PDB file of C-alpha atoms in Angstrom:
ATOM      1  CA  MET A   1     -19.062  61.454 114.765  1.00  0.00           C
ATOM      2  CA  THR A   2     -16.435  61.497 112.026  1.00  0.00           C
ATOM      3  CA  VAL A   3     -12.819  62.520 111.626  1.00  0.00           C
ATOM      4  CA  GLU A   4     -10.931  62.917 108.367  1.00  0.00           C
ATOM      5  CA  ILE A   5      -7.180  63.496 108.324  1.00  0.00           C
ATOM      6  CA  ARG A   6      -6.171  65.314 105.155  1.00  0.00           C
ATOM      7  CA  ARG A   7      -2.476  65.124 104.416  1.00  0.00           C
ATOM      8  CA  GLY A   8      -0.696  68.056 102.870  1.00  0.00           C
ATOM      9  CA  ASN A   9       0.682  65.897 100.078  1.00  0.00           C
ATOM     10  CA  THR A  10      -2.882  65.179  98.876  1.00  0.00           C
ATOM     11  CA  ARG A  11      -3.712  68.861  98.330  1.00  0.00           C
ATOM     12  CA  PHE A  12      -4.247  70.106  94.796  1.00  0.00           C
ATOM     13  CA  LEU A  13      -1.253  72.097  93.504  1.00  0.00           C
ATOM     14  CA  THR A  14      -1.216  75.201  91.323  1.00  0.00           C
ATOM     15  CA  ARG A  15       2.190  76.349  90.096  1.00  0.00           C
ATOM     16  CA  VAL A  16       2.617  79.609  88.199  1.00  0.00           C
ATOM     17  CA  PRO A  17       5.737  81.781  87.864  1.00  0.00           C
ATOM     18  CA  GLY A  18       6.453  83.241  91.298  1.00  0.00           C
ATOM     19  CA  ARG A  19       3.734  81.342  93.187  1.00  0.00           C
ATOM     20  CA  LEU A  20       2.931  77.889  94.544  1.00  0.00           C
ATOM     21  CA  THR A  21      -0.566  77.274  95.961  1.00  0.00           C
ATOM     22  CA  ARG A  22      -1.803  74.191  97.779  1.00  0.00           C
ATOM     23  CA  HIS A  23      -5.627  73.878  97.738  1.00  0.00           C
ATOM     24  CA  ALA A  24      -7.602  71.864 100.296  1.00  0.00           C
ATOM     25  CA  PHE A  25     -10.820  71.970  98.252  1.00  0.00           C
ATOM     26  CA  SER A  26     -11.826  71.887  94.610  1.00  0.00           C
ATOM     27  CA  PHE A  27     -10.651  75.084  92.943  1.00  0.00           C
ATOM     28  CA  GLY A  28     -10.402  76.165  89.324  1.00  0.00           C
ATOM     29  CA  GLU A  29      -9.275  73.265  87.184  1.00  0.00           C
ATOM     30  CA  HIS A  30      -8.961  71.041  90.266  1.00  0.00           C
ATOM     31  CA  TYR A  31     -12.181  69.180  90.997  1.00  0.00           C
ATOM     32  CA  ASP A  32     -13.101  66.433  93.428  1.00  0.00           C
ATOM     33  CA  PRO A  33     -16.829  66.057  94.265  1.00  0.00           C
ATOM     34  CA  GLU A  34     -15.860  64.813  97.746  1.00  0.00           C
ATOM     35  CA  ARG A  35     -13.808  67.945  98.470  1.00  0.00           C
ATOM     36  CA  LEU A  36     -16.111  70.877  97.850  1.00  0.00           C
ATOM     37  CA  SER A  37     -16.512  72.426 101.304  1.00  0.00           C
ATOM     38  CA  PHE A  38     -16.505  71.884 105.066  1.00  0.00           C
ATOM     39  CA  GLY A  39     -19.497  73.618 106.591  1.00  0.00           C
ATOM     40  CA  PRO A  40     -19.304  77.265 105.405  1.00  0.00           C
ATOM     41  CA  MET A  41     -15.625  76.832 104.430  1.00  0.00           C
ATOM     42  CA  VAL A  42     -15.352  76.662 100.645  1.00  0.00           C
ATOM     43  CA  CYS A  43     -11.667  77.426 100.136  1.00  0.00           C
ATOM     44  CA  HIS A  44      -8.546  76.820 102.214  1.00  0.00           C
ATOM     45  CA  ASP A  45      -5.348  77.716 100.351  1.00  0.00           C
ATOM     46  CA  ASP A  46      -1.707  77.847 101.397  1.00  0.00           C
ATOM     47  CA  HIS A  47       0.274  80.255  99.190  1.00  0.00           C
ATOM     48  CA  VAL A  48       4.045  80.732  98.891  1.00  0.00           C
ATOM     49  CA  VAL A  49       4.769  83.799  96.761  1.00  0.00           C
ATOM     50  CA  ARG A  50       7.928  85.480  95.519  1.00  0.00           C
ATOM     51  CA  GLY A  51       8.361  89.158  96.390  1.00  0.00           C
ATOM     52  CA  GLY A  52       6.490  91.423  93.987  1.00  0.00           C
ATOM     53  CA  GLN A  53       4.328  88.558  92.722  1.00  0.00           C
ATOM     54  CA  GLY A  54       0.847  87.442  93.671  1.00  0.00           C
ATOM     55  CA  PHE A  55      -2.712  88.056  92.523  1.00  0.00           C
ATOM     56  CA  GLU A  56      -3.371  91.034  90.286  1.00  0.00           C
ATOM     57  CA  GLU A  57      -6.634  92.965  90.598  1.00  0.00           C
ATOM     58  CA  HIS A  58      -9.661  90.664  90.579  1.00  0.00           C
ATOM     59  CA  ALA A  59     -13.243  90.709  91.862  1.00  0.00           C
ATOM     60  CA  HIS A  60     -15.033  89.013  94.753  1.00  0.00           C
ATOM     61  CA  SER A  61     -18.561  89.226  96.115  1.00  0.00           C
ATOM     62  CA  ASP A  62     -20.457  87.602  99.003  1.00  0.00           C
ATOM     63  CA  LEU A  63     -17.437  85.956 100.591  1.00  0.00           C
ATOM     64  CA  GLU A  64     -15.660  86.299 103.920  1.00  0.00           C
ATOM     65  CA  ILE A  65     -11.951  86.053 103.059  1.00  0.00           C
ATOM     66  CA  VAL A  66      -9.661  85.448 106.023  1.00  0.00           C
ATOM     67  CA  THR A  67      -5.895  85.725 105.517  1.00  0.00           C
ATOM     68  CA  TRP A  68      -3.249  84.624 108.025  1.00  0.00           C
ATOM     69  CA  VAL A  69       0.260  85.799 107.098  1.00  0.00           C
ATOM     70  CA  VAL A  70       2.853  83.221 108.114  1.00  0.00           C
ATOM     71  CA  SER A  71       6.027  84.888 106.818  1.00  0.00           C
ATOM     72  CA  GLY A  72       6.953  87.987 104.843  1.00  0.00           C
ATOM     73  CA  ALA A  73       4.166  90.509 104.249  1.00  0.00           C
ATOM     74  CA  VAL A  74       1.132  90.885 101.960  1.00  0.00           C
ATOM     75  CA  ARG A  75       0.112  94.135 100.272  1.00  0.00           C
ATOM     76  CA  HIS A  76      -3.658  94.539  99.803  1.00  0.00           C
ATOM     77  CA  VAL A  77      -4.985  97.258  97.464  1.00  0.00           C
ATOM     78  CA  ASP A  78      -8.680  97.614  96.631  1.00  0.00           C
ATOM     79  CA  ASP A  79     -11.052  99.787  94.632  1.00  0.00           C
ATOM     80  CA  ALA A  80     -12.243 101.600  97.758  1.00  0.00           C
ATOM     81  CA  GLY A  81      -8.832 103.240  98.005  1.00  0.00           C
ATOM     82  CA  ARG A  82      -7.513 101.031 100.784  1.00  0.00           C
ATOM     83  CA  GLU A  83      -3.882  99.990 100.786  1.00  0.00           C
ATOM     84  CA  GLU A  84      -2.622  97.854 103.653  1.00  0.00           C
ATOM     85  CA  VAL A  85       0.589  95.940 104.290  1.00  0.00           C
ATOM     86  CA  VAL A  86      -0.207  92.892 106.413  1.00  0.00           C
ATOM     87  CA  PRO A  87       2.915  91.549 108.176  1.00  0.00           C
ATOM     88  CA  ALA A  88       3.616  88.059 109.452  1.00  0.00           C
ATOM     89  CA  GLY A  89       1.645  87.199 112.565  1.00  0.00           C
ATOM     90  CA  SER A  90      -1.327  89.278 111.443  1.00  0.00           C
ATOM     91  CA  LEU A  91      -4.831  88.462 110.332  1.00  0.00           C
ATOM     92  CA  ALA A  92      -6.854  90.245 107.639  1.00  0.00           C
ATOM     93  CA  VAL A  93     -10.588  89.866 107.002  1.00  0.00           C
ATOM     94  CA  LEU A  94     -12.119  91.018 103.728  1.00  0.00           C
ATOM     95  CA  SER A  95     -15.929  90.983 103.724  1.00  0.00           C
ATOM     96  CA  ALA A  96     -16.553  91.171  99.990  1.00  0.00           C
ATOM     97  CA  GLY A  97     -20.299  91.785 100.320  1.00  0.00           C
ATOM     98  CA  SER A  98     -21.865  93.493  97.318  1.00  0.00           C
ATOM     99  CA  GLY A  99     -18.554  93.405  95.467  1.00  0.00           C
ATOM    100  CA  VAL A 100     -14.937  94.490  95.687  1.00  0.00           C
ATOM    101  CA  ARG A 101     -11.941  94.487  93.400  1.00  0.00           C
ATOM    102  CA  HIS A 102      -8.554  94.001  95.006  1.00  0.00           C
ATOM    103  CA  SER A 103      -5.020  92.750  94.528  1.00  0.00           C
ATOM    104  CA  GLU A 104      -2.786  90.765  96.885  1.00  0.00           C
ATOM    105  CA  THR A 105       0.962  90.708  96.348  1.00  0.00           C
ATOM    106  CA  ALA A 106       4.011  89.690  98.342  1.00  0.00           C
ATOM    107  CA  VAL A 107       6.012  92.665  99.584  1.00  0.00           C
ATOM    108  CA  GLU A 108       9.496  92.706  98.085  1.00  0.00           C
ATOM    109  CA  GLY A 109      12.598  92.535 100.231  1.00  0.00           C
ATOM    110  CA  ALA A 110      11.369  90.130 102.907  1.00  0.00           C
ATOM    111  CA  GLY A 111      12.009  86.876 101.045  1.00  0.00           C
ATOM    112  CA  PRO A 112       9.165  84.592  99.961  1.00  0.00           C
ATOM    113  CA  THR A 113       5.837  85.401 101.587  1.00  0.00           C
ATOM    114  CA  ARG A 114       3.550  82.653 102.819  1.00  0.00           C
ATOM    115  CA  TRP A 115      -0.078  83.119 103.722  1.00  0.00           C
ATOM    116  CA  VAL A 116      -2.990  80.794 104.486  1.00  0.00           C
ATOM    117  CA  GLN A 117      -6.348  81.991 103.200  1.00  0.00           C
ATOM    118  CA  THR A 118      -9.838  80.734 104.008  1.00  0.00           C
ATOM    119  CA  TRP A 119     -13.038  81.633 102.165  1.00  0.00           C
ATOM    120  CA  LEU A 120     -16.374  81.311 103.964  1.00  0.00           C
ATOM    121  CA  ARG A 121     -19.951  81.650 102.723  1.00  0.00           C
ATOM    122  CA  PRO A 122     -21.466  84.595 104.662  1.00  0.00           C
ATOM    123  CA  ASP A 123     -24.865  84.578 106.338  1.00  0.00           C
ATOM    124  CA  ALA A 124     -25.985  87.760 104.551  1.00  0.00           C
ATOM    125  CA  THR A 125     -25.355  88.740 100.940  1.00  0.00           C
ATOM    126  CA  GLY A 126     -25.063  92.147  99.325  1.00  0.00           C
ATOM    127  CA  THR A 127     -23.644  93.852 102.421  1.00  0.00           C
ATOM    128  CA  ASP A 128     -21.213  96.777 102.344  1.00  0.00           C
ATOM    129  CA  PRO A 129     -17.647  95.568 101.740  1.00  0.00           C
ATOM    130  CA  SER A 130     -15.098  96.034 104.536  1.00  0.00           C
ATOM    131  CA  TYR A 131     -11.478  95.230 105.295  1.00  0.00           C
ATOM    132  CA  ALA A 132      -9.739  94.942 108.669  1.00  0.00           C
ATOM    133  CA  VAL A 133      -6.306  93.907 109.910  1.00  0.00           C
ATOM    134  CA  ALA A 134      -5.153  92.901 113.409  1.00  0.00           C
ATOM    135  CA  ALA A 135      -2.057  91.292 114.902  1.00  0.00           C
ATOM    136  CA  VAL A 136      -1.950  88.249 117.169  1.00  0.00           C
ATOM    137  CA  ASP A 137       0.311  88.479 120.220  1.00  0.00           C
ATOM    138  CA  PRO A 138       3.426  86.505 119.195  1.00  0.00           C
ATOM    139  CA  GLY A 139       4.191  85.678 122.821  1.00  0.00           C
ATOM    140  CA  ALA A 140       0.792  84.211 123.652  1.00  0.00           C
ATOM    141  CA  ARG A 141       0.724  80.475 124.296  1.00  0.00           C
ATOM    142  CA  GLY A 142      -2.093  78.024 123.786  1.00  0.00           C
ATOM    143  CA  LEU A 143      -5.300  78.749 121.864  1.00  0.00           C
ATOM    144  CA  VAL A 144      -5.506  82.475 121.076  1.00  0.00           C
ATOM    145  CA  PRO A 145      -8.906  83.718 119.762  1.00  0.00           C
ATOM    146  CA  ALA A 146      -8.627  85.688 116.533  1.00  0.00           C
ATOM    147  CA  PRO A 147      -8.951  89.445 117.159  1.00  0.00           C
ATOM    148  CA  LEU A 148     -11.342  89.844 114.201  1.00  0.00           C
ATOM    149  CA  GLY A 149     -14.737  88.270 113.604  1.00  0.00           C
ATOM    150  CA  VAL A 150     -16.349  87.119 110.374  1.00  0.00           C
ATOM    151  CA  GLY A 151     -19.858  87.478 108.989  1.00  0.00           C
ATOM    152  CA  VAL A 152     -20.750  83.852 109.650  1.00  0.00           C
ATOM    153  CA  ASP A 153     -22.774  83.096 112.761  1.00  0.00           C
ATOM    154  CA  GLY A 154     -21.117  80.413 114.851  1.00  0.00           C
ATOM    155  CA  ALA A 155     -17.782  80.552 113.012  1.00  0.00           C
ATOM    156  CA  SER A 156     -14.660  81.394 114.965  1.00  0.00           C
ATOM    157  CA  LEU A 157     -10.927  81.161 114.400  1.00  0.00           C
ATOM    158  CA  ALA A 158      -8.137  80.716 116.918  1.00  0.00           C
ATOM    159  CA  VAL A 159      -4.380  80.534 116.499  1.00  0.00           C
ATOM    160  CA  ALA A 160      -2.658  77.882 118.610  1.00  0.00           C
ATOM    161  CA  GLN A 161       0.959  78.695 119.410  1.00  0.00           C
ATOM    162  CA  LEU A 162       2.673  75.764 121.135  1.00  0.00           C
ATOM    163  CA  ARG A 163       6.128  74.857 122.332  1.00  0.00           C
ATOM    164  CA  GLY A 164       7.479  71.358 121.922  1.00  0.00           C
ATOM    165  CA  GLY A 165       5.797  69.136 124.508  1.00  0.00           C
ATOM    166  CA  ASP A 166       2.795  71.439 125.043  1.00  0.00           C
ATOM    167  CA  THR A 167      -0.632  69.759 125.135  1.00  0.00           C
ATOM    168  CA  LEU A 168      -3.689  71.436 123.643  1.00  0.00           C
ATOM    169  CA  GLU A 169      -7.257  70.203 123.987  1.00  0.00           C
ATOM    170  CA  LEU A 170      -9.077  70.824 120.725  1.00  0.00           C
ATOM    171  CA  PRO A 171     -12.351  72.725 121.112  1.00  0.00           C
ATOM    172  CA  VAL A 172     -15.690  70.927 120.928  1.00  0.00           C
ATOM    173  CA  ALA A 173     -18.073  72.070 118.182  1.00  0.00           C
ATOM    174  CA  PRO A 174     -20.275  70.516 115.504  1.00  0.00           C
ATOM    175  CA  ARG A 175     -17.388  71.078 113.074  1.00  0.00           C
ATOM    176  CA  VAL A 176     -13.716  71.655 113.871  1.00  0.00           C
ATOM    177  CA  HIS A 177     -10.988  72.270 111.263  1.00  0.00           C
ATOM    178  CA  VAL A 178      -7.361  72.186 112.426  1.00  0.00           C
ATOM    179  CA  TYR A 179      -4.467  73.091 110.105  1.00  0.00           C
ATOM    180  CA  VAL A 180      -0.788  72.580 110.894  1.00  0.00           C
ATOM    181  CA  VAL A 181       0.873  75.803 109.751  1.00  0.00           C
ATOM    182  CA  ARG A 182       4.259  75.124 111.315  1.00  0.00           C
ATOM    183  CA  GLY A 183       5.815  72.341 113.359  1.00  0.00           C
ATOM    184  CA  ALA A 184       4.259  68.924 113.973  1.00  0.00           C
ATOM    185  CA  LEU A 185       1.951  67.010 116.280  1.00  0.00           C
ATOM    186  CA  LEU A 186       2.767  63.691 117.888  1.00  0.00           C
ATOM    187  CA  ARG A 187       0.647  60.623 117.255  1.00  0.00           C
ATOM    188  CA  PHE A 188      -2.664  60.909 119.125  1.00  0.00           C
ATOM    189  CA  SER A 189      -6.062  59.228 119.336  1.00  0.00           C
ATOM    190  CA  LEU A 190      -7.156  60.399 115.888  1.00  0.00           C
ATOM    191  CA  ALA A 191      -4.037  60.033 113.775  1.00  0.00           C
ATOM    192  CA  GLU A 192      -0.412  59.217 113.241  1.00  0.00           C
ATOM    193  CA  PRO A 193       1.880  62.262 113.611  1.00  0.00           C
ATOM    194  CA  LEU A 194       0.775  65.344 111.690  1.00  0.00           C
ATOM    195  CA  ALA A 195       3.197  67.639 109.863  1.00  0.00           C
ATOM    196  CA  VAL A 196       3.079  71.011 108.118  1.00  0.00           C
ATOM    197  CA  GLY A 197       0.188  71.138 105.641  1.00  0.00           C
ATOM    198  CA  ASP A 198      -1.836  68.367 107.300  1.00  0.00           C
ATOM    199  CA  SER A 199      -5.337  69.062 108.613  1.00  0.00           C
ATOM    200  CA  ILE A 200      -8.054  67.542 110.763  1.00  0.00           C
ATOM    201  CA  CYS A 201     -11.728  67.805 109.772  1.00  0.00           C
ATOM    202  CA  ALA A 202     -13.827  66.658 112.746  1.00  0.00           C
ATOM    203  CA  THR A 203     -17.622  66.519 112.907  1.00  0.00           C
ATOM    204  CA  ASP A 204     -19.483  66.104 116.226  1.00  0.00           C
ATOM    205  CA  GLU A 205     -16.354  64.826 117.991  1.00  0.00           C
ATOM    206  CA  PRO A 206     -15.623  65.089 121.718  1.00  0.00           C
ATOM    207  CA  ALA A 207     -12.551  66.967 122.921  1.00  0.00           C
ATOM    208  CA  HIS A 208      -9.233  65.480 121.841  1.00  0.00           C
ATOM    209  CA  PRO A 209      -5.844  66.443 123.277  1.00  0.00           C
ATOM    210  CA  VAL A 210      -2.937  66.978 120.865  1.00  0.00           C
ATOM    211  CA  VAL A 211       0.748  67.300 121.762  1.00  0.00           C
ATOM    212  CA  ALA A 212       3.269  69.433 119.888  1.00  0.00           C
ATOM    213  CA  ALA A 213       6.381  67.536 118.843  1.00  0.00           C
ATOM    214  CA  VAL A 214       8.303  70.804 118.317  1.00  0.00           C
ATOM    215  CA  ASP A 215       7.363  74.489 118.315  1.00  0.00           C
ATOM    216  CA  THR A 216       4.071  74.412 116.415  1.00  0.00           C
ATOM    217  CA  GLN A 217       1.447  76.789 115.060  1.00  0.00           C
ATOM    218  CA  LEU A 218      -2.114  75.668 114.291  1.00  0.00           C
ATOM    219  CA  LEU A 219      -5.111  77.444 112.793  1.00  0.00           C
ATOM    220  CA  VAL A 220      -8.256  76.134 114.485  1.00  0.00           C
ATOM    221  CA  TRP A 221     -11.700  76.902 113.035  1.00  0.00           C
ATOM    222  CA  THR A 222     -14.914  75.953 114.826  1.00  0.00           C
ATOM    223  CA  PHE A 223     -18.365  76.007 113.221  1.00  0.00           C
ATOM    224  CA  THR A 224     -21.792  75.468 114.712  1.00  0.00           C
ATOM    225  CA  SER A 225     -23.139  74.199 111.387  1.00  0.00           C
TER     226      SER A 225
END
């Protein structure tokens, strides 16, 4: 049983004109042999992007790319002719499969756009690419299962939406990854208070209750391997 608390101020930073990205794992020129992955999770990035800026067309293959839009809106365009605007409070899943080219940019006019993106290694390679978008009920409280699945057996995502003072019992799984998107958690059995950008990586832990200090949003991944 192990728990690692990863503070947001220890994330790798990439700054380019119009974009700031905070990386949880080794990425590009950032390398740490102790931060390569967590189960099937190989990338966990938090992007803040100016309107009209973002990632120009680029290629992916054999990845499950899960995007949670925190504020603003993201425009996705790909080589299959899809164009989607993903607003805040929505989830998008790109199964890159045999290969896809796409771009992701912040929609202009809504202020800076922030999105949290997770890359997972899929169970099967060379599958047909797909893209799906779904909203999460903004009024739902507690742990809300993501309305879209991913191509990784035993991987699931939930969005926890808490009011100040709410208690949430973290799920039990071989691996649990909790990310503080907004708000803060009070001190609890595993850590001092957690703030925006902090995360919990728990392996084979029992259930732990956490308490929101203020209105708080968490992204909670569970993995069976």
